[in-house]
Coordinates of C-alpha atoms in Angstrom, one line a residue:
Chain A
X1 CA 0.3 -0.1 0.0
X2 CA 1.2 2.9 -1.2
X3 CA 1.5 6.4 1.5
X4 CA 1.4 10.6 0.7
X5 CA 3.7 11.9 2.2
X6 CA 1.5 13.4 5.2
X7 CA 0.5 9.7 6.1
X8 CA 2.7 10.1 9.5
X9 CA 0.9 13.4 10.0
X10 CA -2.9 12.1 9.5
X11 CA -1.7 9.0 11.8
X12 CA -0.1 11.0 14.2
X13 CA -3.5 13.6 14.6
X14 CA -5.3 10.3 15.4
X15 CA -6.7 10.2 11.7
X16 CA -8.6 6.9 10.9
X17 CA -7.1 5.4 7.5
X18 CA -8.2 3.2 5.3
X19 CA -7.2 2.3 2.0
X20 CA -8.7 3.2 -0.7
X21 CA -7.3 3.0 -4.5
X22 CA -4.0 1.7 -3.5
X23 CA -3.5 4.3 -0.7
X24 CA -3.6 4.8 3.3
X25 CA -5.6 7.6 3.4
X26 CA -7.4 9.3 6.3
X27 CA -11.4 8.8 6.2
X28 CA -11.9 11.4 8.8
X29 CA -10.1 13.1 11.5
X30 CA -13.0 13.8 13.8
X31 CA -16.2 13.8 12.6
X32 CA -17.2 13.5 8.9
X33 CA -20.4 16.2 9.6
X34 CA -17.7 18.6 11.4
X35 CA -15.7 18.3 9.2
X36 CA -18.2 18.9 6.0
X37 CA -19.6 22.0 7.6
X38 CA -15.6 23.3 8.3
X39 CA -15.0 23.1 4.3
X40 CA -19.0 25.0 3.3
X41 CA -18.5 27.3 6.3
X42 CA -14.8 28.1 6.5
X43 CA -11.7 26.2 5.2
X44 CA -11.1 22.2 5.1
X45 CA -7.7 21.2 4.6
X46 CA -7.5 17.2 2.2
X47 CA -3.9 15.4 1.5
X48 CA -5.4 14.6 -1.8
X49 CA -1.4 13.3 -2.8
X50 CA -2.9 10.3 -3.9
X51 CA -4.3 11.9 -7.2
X52 CA -3.0 10.4 -9.9
X53 CA -0.4 13.4 -11.7
X54 CA 0.6 12.2 -15.7
X55 CA 2.5 14.4 -17.7
X56 CA 2.0 14.9 -21.5
X57 CA 4.9 16.3 -23.4
X58 CA 7.2 16.8 -26.3
X59 CA 5.6 16.5 -30.2
X60 CA 1.7 17.3 -31.1
X61 CA 1.0 16.3 -27.6
X62 CA -2.3 18.9 -27.6
X63 CA -4.1 17.0 -31.1
X64 CA -2.5 13.1 -29.3
X65 CA -4.9 14.4 -25.7
X66 CA -7.4 15.7 -28.4
X67 CA -8.3 12.1 -29.5
X68 CA -8.1 10.6 -26.2
X69 CA -10.3 12.8 -23.7
X70 CA -14.0 13.8 -24.6
X71 CA -14.2 17.8 -23.8
X72 CA -11.5 20.3 -26.5
X73 CA -8.0 20.1 -25.6
X74 CA -7.0 23.1 -28.3
X75 CA -9.6 26.2 -26.4
X76 CA -7.7 25.5 -23.8
X77 CA -5.4 29.0 -23.0
X78 CA -2.1 28.5 -21.0
X79 CA -2.5 28.8 -17.3
X80 CA -6.8 26.9 -17.4
X81 CA -8.0 23.9 -16.3
X82 CA -10.4 22.0 -17.6
X83 CA -12.7 18.8 -17.3
X84 CA -12.9 16.1 -19.0
X85 CA -13.9 12.6 -19.3
X86 CA -11.3 9.9 -21.0
X87 CA -14.2 7.0 -22.7
X88 CA -13.7 3.4 -24.8
X89 CA -14.8 3.1 -28.7
X90 CA -17.7 2.0 -27.0
X91 CA -18.8 5.3 -24.4
X92 CA -17.7 3.5 -21.6
X93 CA -15.9 6.2 -19.1
X94 CA -12.0 4.9 -18.2
X95 CA -11.7 8.2 -15.8
X96 CA -12.2 11.6 -15.5
X97 CA -9.5 13.7 -15.5
X98 CA -8.4 17.4 -15.0
X99 CA -6.0 18.7 -18.0
X100 CA -3.7 21.4 -16.9
X101 CA -2.2 23.6 -19.9
X102 CA 1.2 24.7 -19.1
X103 CA 3.8 26.7 -21.1
X104 CA 5.4 23.4 -22.7
X105 CA 3.4 20.4 -21.7
X106 CA -0.2 19.0 -20.1
X107 CA -0.1 18.3 -16.8
X108 CA -3.2 16.2 -16.1
X109 CA -4.7 14.2 -12.5
X110 CA -6.3 11.2 -12.7
X111 CA -8.2 9.3 -9.7
X112 CA -5.5 7.0 -7.9
X113 CA -7.3 4.0 -8.6
X114 CA -7.1 4.7 -12.7
X115 CA -3.9 6.3 -12.8
X116 CA -2.3 3.0 -13.6
X117 CA -5.1 1.9 -16.3
X118 CA -5.1 5.7 -18.3
X119 CA -1.6 5.6 -18.2
X120 CA -1.0 2.6 -20.0
X121 CA -4.2 3.9 -22.4
X122 CA -2.8 6.9 -23.1
X123 CA 0.9 4.9 -23.8
X124 CA -0.7 2.2 -25.8
X125 CA -3.1 3.6 -28.0
X126 CA -1.8 6.0 -30.5
X127 CA 0.4 7.9 -29.3
X128 CA 3.1 9.4 -31.7
X129 CA 6.5 8.1 -30.4
X130 CA 7.8 12.0 -29.7
X131 CA 4.6 12.3 -27.3
X132 CA 6.2 11.2 -24.1
X133 CA 4.0 10.5 -20.6
X134 CA 5.5 10.8 -18.1
X135 CA 3.9 9.8 -14.2
X136 CA 4.8 12.4 -11.1
X137 CA 2.2 11.1 -8.7
X138 CA 5.0 10.3 -6.1
X139 CA 7.2 13.2 -6.8
X140 CA 4.4 16.0 -6.1
X141 CA 2.0 16.2 -3.0
X142 CA -0.7 17.7 -2.8
X143 CA -3.1 19.6 -0.8
X144 CA -6.9 20.6 -1.5
X145 CA -8.1 23.8 0.5
X146 CA -11.7 24.7 0.4
X147 CA -14.2 26.6 1.4
X148 CA -15.2 30.2 1.4
X149 CA -12.5 31.3 3.9
X150 CA -9.4 29.7 1.6
X151 CA -8.2 32.6 -0.7
X152 CA -8.4 34.8 2.6
X153 CA -5.9 31.8 4.2
X154 CA -4.3 30.9 1.4
X155 CA -3.6 34.9 -0.7
X156 CA -0.4 35.6 2.2
X157 CA 0.8 32.4 2.4
X158 CA 1.9 32.0 -1.8
X159 CA 4.3 34.9 -3.6
X160 CA 5.2 35.2 -6.7
X161 CA 1.2 34.9 -8.0
X162 CA -2.7 36.4 -6.5
X163 CA -4.0 33.4 -5.4
X164 CA -7.1 35.3 -4.8
X165 CA -6.7 37.2 -8.2
X166 CA -7.0 33.1 -9.8
X167 CA -10.0 32.7 -12.4
X168 CA -12.2 29.3 -11.7
X169 CA -10.2 27.2 -12.9
X170 CA -7.2 28.9 -13.2
X171 CA -3.7 28.4 -12.2
X172 CA -0.2 29.4 -11.4
X173 CA 3.1 28.7 -10.5
X174 CA 4.3 30.4 -7.3
X175 CA 6.4 29.1 -3.8
X176 CA 6.1 29.0 0.2
X177 CA 8.6 29.7 1.7
X178 CA 11.2 29.4 -1.4
X179 CA 10.1 26.3 -2.3
X180 CA 7.4 25.8 -6.2
X181 CA 4.5 25.8 -5.5
X182 CA 1.8 25.0 -8.7
X183 CA -1.7 26.8 -7.3
X184 CA -4.7 25.9 -8.9
X185 CA -8.9 27.2 -8.0
X186 CA -10.2 23.9 -8.0
X187 CA -12.1 21.6 -6.3
X188 CA -14.5 18.8 -5.3
X189 CA -16.5 20.2 -3.0
X190 CA -18.4 23.0 -4.5
X191 CA -16.7 25.7 -3.0
X192 CA -14.0 28.3 -3.7
X193 CA -10.6 26.8 -2.7
X194 CA -7.1 25.5 -4.5
X195 CA -5.3 23.1 -4.9
X196 CA -1.7 23.1 -4.3
X197 CA 0.9 20.9 -6.0
X198 CA 4.5 21.1 -4.6
X199 CA 7.9 18.8 -3.9
X200 CA 6.6 16.4 -1.2
X201 CA 9.1 17.2 0.9
X202 CA 8.0 20.5 2.1
X203 CA 4.1 19.3 1.4
X204 CA 4.2 18.3 6.1
X205 CA 5.3 22.2 7.0
X206 CA 3.1 22.9 4.4
X207 CA -0.3 21.3 5.9
X208 CA 1.4 22.3 9.7
X209 CA 1.0 25.7 7.8
X210 CA -2.7 25.7 7.0
X211 CA -3.7 23.6 10.0
X212 CA -2.4 26.7 12.6
X213 CA -4.1 29.7 9.7
X214 CA -7.4 27.9 10.6
X215 CA -8.0 24.9 8.2
X216 CA -9.8 22.0 9.5
X217 CA -7.8 18.4 8.2
X218 CA -10.9 16.9 6.5
X219 CA -11.0 12.8 5.0
X220 CA -12.3 10.9 2.7
X221 CA -15.3 10.6 4.1
X222 CA -16.5 14.7 4.4
X223 CA -15.1 15.1 0.6
X224 CA -16.9 11.9 -0.7
X225 CA -20.3 14.6 1.3
X226 CA -19.5 17.5 -0.2
X227 CA -18.7 15.9 -4.0
X228 CA -22.3 14.6 -3.4
X229 CA -23.9 17.6 -2.5
X230 CA -22.0 19.4 -5.4
X231 CA -23.9 17.1 -8.0
X232 CA -20.1 16.0 -8.5
X233 CA -19.2 12.9 -10.0
X234 CA -16.9 10.3 -8.3
X235 CA -15.6 7.5 -10.3
X236 CA -16.7 4.0 -9.8
X237 CA -20.6 5.7 -8.7
X238 CA -21.6 7.9 -11.2
X239 CA -19.5 7.1 -14.3
X240 CA -17.4 4.1 -15.3
X241 CA -16.6 1.6 -18.0
X242 CA -20.6 0.7 -17.9
X243 CA -22.0 3.9 -18.1
X244 CA -21.0 7.1 -20.1
X245 CA -20.9 10.2 -20.4
X246 CA -24.4 11.2 -21.6
X247 CA -26.8 9.7 -19.5
X248 CA -24.5 9.9 -16.4
X249 CA -25.7 14.2 -17.5
X250 CA -22.1 14.9 -17.9
X251 CA -22.9 16.5 -22.3
X252 CA -21.1 19.3 -21.6
X253 CA -17.8 18.1 -20.9
X254 CA -18.7 16.0 -24.8
X255 CA -17.7 18.6 -27.4
X256 CA -18.3 16.3 -31.3
X257 CA -18.0 19.5 -33.1
X258 CA -14.4 18.8 -32.2
X259 CA -13.9 16.4 -34.5
X260 CA -12.4 12.4 -33.7
X261 CA -12.1 11.4 -30.2
X262 CA -11.9 7.7 -29.1
X263 CA -15.4 7.2 -28.2
X264 CA -16.9 9.4 -30.4
X265 CA -18.7 7.7 -33.2
X266 CA -21.0 5.8 -29.6
X267 CA -21.5 8.9 -27.8
X268 CA -22.5 10.8 -30.8
X269 CA -25.4 7.8 -31.5
X270 CA -26.3 7.6 -27.7
X271 CA -26.7 11.7 -28.2
X272 CA -29.2 11.1 -31.3
X273 CA -31.5 8.3 -30.3
X274 CA -31.2 10.0 -26.3
X275 CA -30.5 7.7 -23.1
X276 CA -32.4 4.9 -22.2
X277 CA -31.6 5.7 -18.5
X278 CA -30.3 8.9 -16.8
X279 CA -28.3 9.4 -13.3
X280 CA -30.7 11.7 -11.1
X281 CA -30.6 13.0 -8.1
X282 CA -33.2 11.6 -5.4
X283 CA -34.2 13.0 -2.0
X284 CA -34.8 9.8 0.3
X285 CA -37.5 10.1 3.0
X286 CA -36.0 8.3 5.3
X287 CA -34.4 8.1 8.8
X288 CA -32.0 5.2 6.4
X289 CA -29.1 6.4 4.4
X290 CA -29.6 5.6 0.9
X291 CA -26.2 3.9 0.2
X292 CA -24.4 2.3 -3.5
X293 CA -26.5 -0.6 -4.6
X294 CA -29.6 0.0 -3.0
X295 CA -32.9 -1.1 -5.4
X296 CA -34.6 2.2 -6.8
X297 CA -38.7 1.2 -7.8
X298 CA -41.3 2.5 -9.8
X299 CA -44.8 1.3 -9.6
X300 CA -43.7 -2.0 -7.8
X301 CA -41.0 -2.8 -10.1
X302 CA -37.4 -2.8 -9.9
X303 CA -35.9 -0.1 -12.0
X304 CA -32.8 0.8 -11.3
X305 CA -30.1 1.5 -8.4
X306 CA -28.5 3.7 -6.7
X307 CA -24.9 4.7 -7.5
X308 CA -23.7 7.7 -4.1
X309 CA -25.4 8.3 -0.9
X310 CA -25.5 10.3 1.7
X311 CA -26.6 12.1 4.4
X312 CA -26.6 15.8 3.3
X313 CA -24.8 17.9 6.4
X314 CA -25.9 20.3 4.2
X315 CA -29.6 20.4 3.9
X316 CA -30.5 18.0 6.5
X317 CA -32.2 15.3 4.3
X318 CA -30.8 11.7 2.7
X319 CA -30.0 12.2 -0.9
X320 CA -28.4 9.9 -3.9
X321 CA -27.6 9.4 -7.4
X322 CA -28.9 6.5 -9.1
X323 CA -29.5 5.7 -12.2
X324 CA -33.2 5.0 -13.5
X325 CA -35.1 4.6 -17.0
X326 CA -35.0 7.7 -18.7
X327 CA -38.6 8.1 -18.7
X328 CA -38.4 8.4 -14.9
X329 CA -35.5 10.8 -15.4
X330 CA -37.8 14.0 -14.4
X331 CA -37.9 16.2 -11.7
X332 CA -40.5 15.4 -9.1
X333 CA -40.9 12.1 -9.9
X334 CA -42.3 9.5 -7.9
X335 CA -39.7 6.6 -6.7
X336 CA -39.1 4.5 -3.6
X337 CA -35.5 3.6 -2.8
X338 CA -35.3 -0.1 -0.9
X339 CA -33.2 -0.1 2.4
X340 CA -32.9 -3.1 4.8
X341 CA -35.5 -4.7 3.4
X342 CA -38.2 -2.2 3.3
X343 CA -39.3 1.0 0.2
X344 CA -39.2 4.2 1.1
X345 CA -40.3 7.5 -0.9
X346 CA -38.4 9.3 -2.9
X347 CA -38.9 12.4 -5.4
X348 CA -36.3 13.2 -8.8
X349 CA -34.9 16.7 -7.4
X350 CA -32.4 18.2 -10.0
X351 CA -28.4 18.5 -9.6
X352 CA -26.2 19.9 -7.9
X353 CA -28.2 19.1 -4.6
X354 CA -26.2 22.3 -2.9
X355 CA -25.0 25.0 -5.0
X356 CA -22.8 27.7 -3.0
X357 CA -25.1 31.1 -2.6
Chain B
X1 CA -9.1 4.7 27.2
X2 CA -10.4 2.4 29.7
X3 CA -13.6 0.0 29.4
X4 CA -16.4 -0.1 32.8
X5 CA -15.1 -2.7 35.0
X6 CA -18.6 -3.2 35.9
X7 CA -19.4 -4.9 32.3
X8 CA -18.7 -8.0 30.5
X9 CA -17.5 -7.4 27.2
X10 CA -18.1 -8.9 22.8
X11 CA -15.9 -8.9 19.9
X12 CA -18.6 -7.1 18.4
X13 CA -18.4 -4.9 20.4
X14 CA -21.0 -4.6 22.8
X15 CA -21.7 -4.6 26.1
X16 CA -23.6 -6.3 29.2
X17 CA -24.4 -4.6 32.6
X18 CA -25.1 -8.3 33.8
X19 CA -27.3 -7.9 37.6
X20 CA -28.6 -11.6 38.4
X21 CA -31.1 -12.9 35.9
X22 CA -31.3 -9.6 34.0
X23 CA -29.0 -7.5 31.4
X24 CA -28.5 -4.1 30.4
X25 CA -27.0 -4.7 26.7
X26 CA -25.4 -1.0 24.8
X27 CA -22.0 -0.9 22.7
X28 CA -19.0 0.4 23.4
X29 CA -16.8 3.8 23.7
X30 CA -14.6 2.3 21.0
X31 CA -17.8 1.3 18.7
X32 CA -19.3 5.0 19.2
X33 CA -16.0 6.5 18.1
X34 CA -15.2 4.4 14.7
X35 CA -18.9 4.3 13.8
X36 CA -18.8 8.3 14.4
X37 CA -21.8 11.0 13.1
X38 CA -24.7 8.1 14.2
X39 CA -27.6 8.7 12.3
X40 CA -30.1 5.8 13.4
X41 CA -30.6 3.3 15.5
X42 CA -33.0 -0.3 14.9
X43 CA -34.0 -1.9 18.3
X44 CA -36.3 -5.2 18.2
X45 CA -39.5 -4.9 20.7
X46 CA -40.2 -6.0 23.9
X47 CA -40.8 -9.3 24.2
X48 CA -39.2 -9.9 21.0
X49 CA -36.4 -12.9 22.0
X50 CA -31.8 -12.5 21.5
X51 CA -30.2 -15.0 21.1
X52 CA -25.9 -15.0 22.1
X53 CA -23.7 -14.0 19.3
X54 CA -27.0 -12.9 16.4
X55 CA -28.3 -9.5 15.6
X56 CA -30.6 -7.3 17.9
X57 CA -30.4 -4.4 15.9
X58 CA -29.0 -2.1 13.8
X59 CA -26.8 0.9 13.6
X60 CA -26.0 3.7 11.5
X61 CA -23.8 6.7 10.7
X62 CA -22.7 8.8 7.8
X63 CA -19.9 6.4 7.5
X64 CA -21.2 2.6 7.6
X65 CA -24.1 0.1 8.9
X66 CA -23.6 -1.8 11.7
X67 CA -25.0 -5.0 12.8
X68 CA -25.8 -5.3 16.5
X69 CA -25.2 -8.7 18.1
X70 CA -26.5 -9.6 21.8
X71 CA -23.9 -10.4 23.9
X72 CA -26.1 -12.8 25.7
X73 CA -29.7 -14.7 25.1
X74 CA -33.6 -14.0 26.4
X75 CA -36.2 -11.7 26.2
X76 CA -36.4 -8.5 25.5
X77 CA -38.1 -6.5 28.6
X78 CA -37.2 -3.1 27.7
X79 CA -36.3 -0.8 24.8
X80 CA -34.5 2.2 25.0
X81 CA -37.0 4.1 22.8
X82 CA -35.6 7.4 23.2
X83 CA -32.3 6.7 20.8
X84 CA -35.1 7.3 17.5
X85 CA -34.4 10.7 18.0
X86 CA -31.7 12.8 16.9
X87 CA -31.1 14.0 20.3
X88 CA -31.0 10.4 22.3
X89 CA -28.3 9.8 19.3
X90 CA -26.4 12.0 20.7
X91 CA -26.9 10.6 24.0
X92 CA -25.7 7.8 22.5
X93 CA -22.4 9.6 21.7
X94 CA -21.7 11.0 24.2
X95 CA -22.9 8.4 27.1
X96 CA -22.9 4.7 25.4
X97 CA -22.4 3.0 29.2
X98 CA -25.5 5.2 30.2
X99 CA -28.0 7.1 28.7
X100 CA -26.9 4.9 25.5
X101 CA -27.8 1.9 26.8
X102 CA -30.7 -0.2 24.3
X103 CA -32.0 -2.8 25.8
X104 CA -33.1 -5.0 28.6
X105 CA -33.2 -8.3 27.9
X106 CA -34.5 -11.1 31.0
X107 CA -31.6 -14.1 30.5
X108 CA -32.8 -17.3 29.8
X109 CA -29.0 -18.4 29.8
X110 CA -27.2 -16.5 32.4
X111 CA -23.9 -18.8 32.4
X112 CA -23.5 -17.6 28.6
X113 CA -22.5 -14.7 30.6
X114 CA -18.7 -16.8 31.5
X115 CA -17.6 -16.5 27.4
X116 CA -18.0 -12.8 27.3
X117 CA -14.6 -10.6 27.7
X118 CA -13.5 -8.6 31.1
X119 CA -12.6 -5.1 30.4
X120 CA -8.9 -5.1 30.7
X121 CA -9.3 -8.2 27.7
X122 CA -11.6 -6.2 25.8
X123 CA -9.4 -2.7 26.4
X124 CA -6.6 -5.6 25.0
X125 CA -8.7 -7.5 22.2
X126 CA -9.2 -3.1 20.6
X127 CA -5.8 -1.9 20.9
X128 CA -4.6 -5.1 19.3
X129 CA -7.2 -5.0 16.4
X130 CA -5.7 -0.8 15.9
X131 CA -2.3 -2.4 14.5

């Protein structure tokens, strides 16, 4: 099992640790709901050093990436990041990624559990020889600072760039106490915030400086409840090889008009015909928490399944995402979710469940 | 932390306070701290039969769902219905050995108590399971 440069800090502070995507990660420090609320109302800190990081450079790296991802790469300006899917020929999702356009390379953040898969998919597929792909995951720590108070905390710490002036999905090179930092205005929580990339040797002191500045350490538990409220997909739940971006509700990140990319033909057919099922948001009226795998019922028959669910700390409601037939995906549709042999009323609601004010 | 010495324990993190032919049952502070953020407890009804080592209910937190297993066999004679509310769940988080009690059982086989763990054995067990 792999350990991030911050694992000793997590263990030393009494965090509950779990294996996630091959990494030994904190699931919570004190309480998922307390950590969640810290991010919604103040500032929270996440070790995301498990995320896979790749550098693609050389030759016509732009055209290569354009053929490998669903979103448009050509229009991505230097200093900006863009969300995209990587799909198979049949439209099934291999991973969801962030592509950062830097001066002489593309920097790509992939899911920890998919890093090897994406790396070999990119390397073995249709890569020209002069494009190189490097796995730099273990050469960079990654820390997410998220919440309405994130900008005020980070801005005075990072020199060489103005963190608070970064646009959403913008990034810049700066430094912290002389160490090079890449800072991007990105995150996975639905709040304002930043992700910092730094040499592993400086990760622990940077983490400690951020906590000393008031950021609350948060684990993967809160990361999951925050992203679910914010309507963001998690690989292995809303998206996987068996689900395509159109039915997942991620069609706006699929640019058919840009020309060829792997999966384009299949996704064009699906968009034309309309997907047979859709990933919907549900509010479930139950004391019990809907969880992945729970059956969704309509008219006395099972029609689908929950893919993510939680007790939403912000809304104080039980929420879920679920795949259901397209004709049952309209907002307001009454459904039922089966939890522990009992069916509970649920209603299709608009995603995201939470949008920051 | 040291578990109370007047209670008996299971490896599935329940406790029992045995008084002659009756026992009060709950879950340990360790169990509560492992679950965190409790949302729901499902308990049996008065009159239901429970069996040592078998499921008598379910507890849920934001993080996970876990079975509640009875330390001893018998008939349920009292249920802490306060745990059905959010304030009751707070009692369980704050005071698992007191206000967070779950059920009282009239024991059908008090000799079963001999197979339960003492507080020292339980504390040693959870210390070992954390490595």
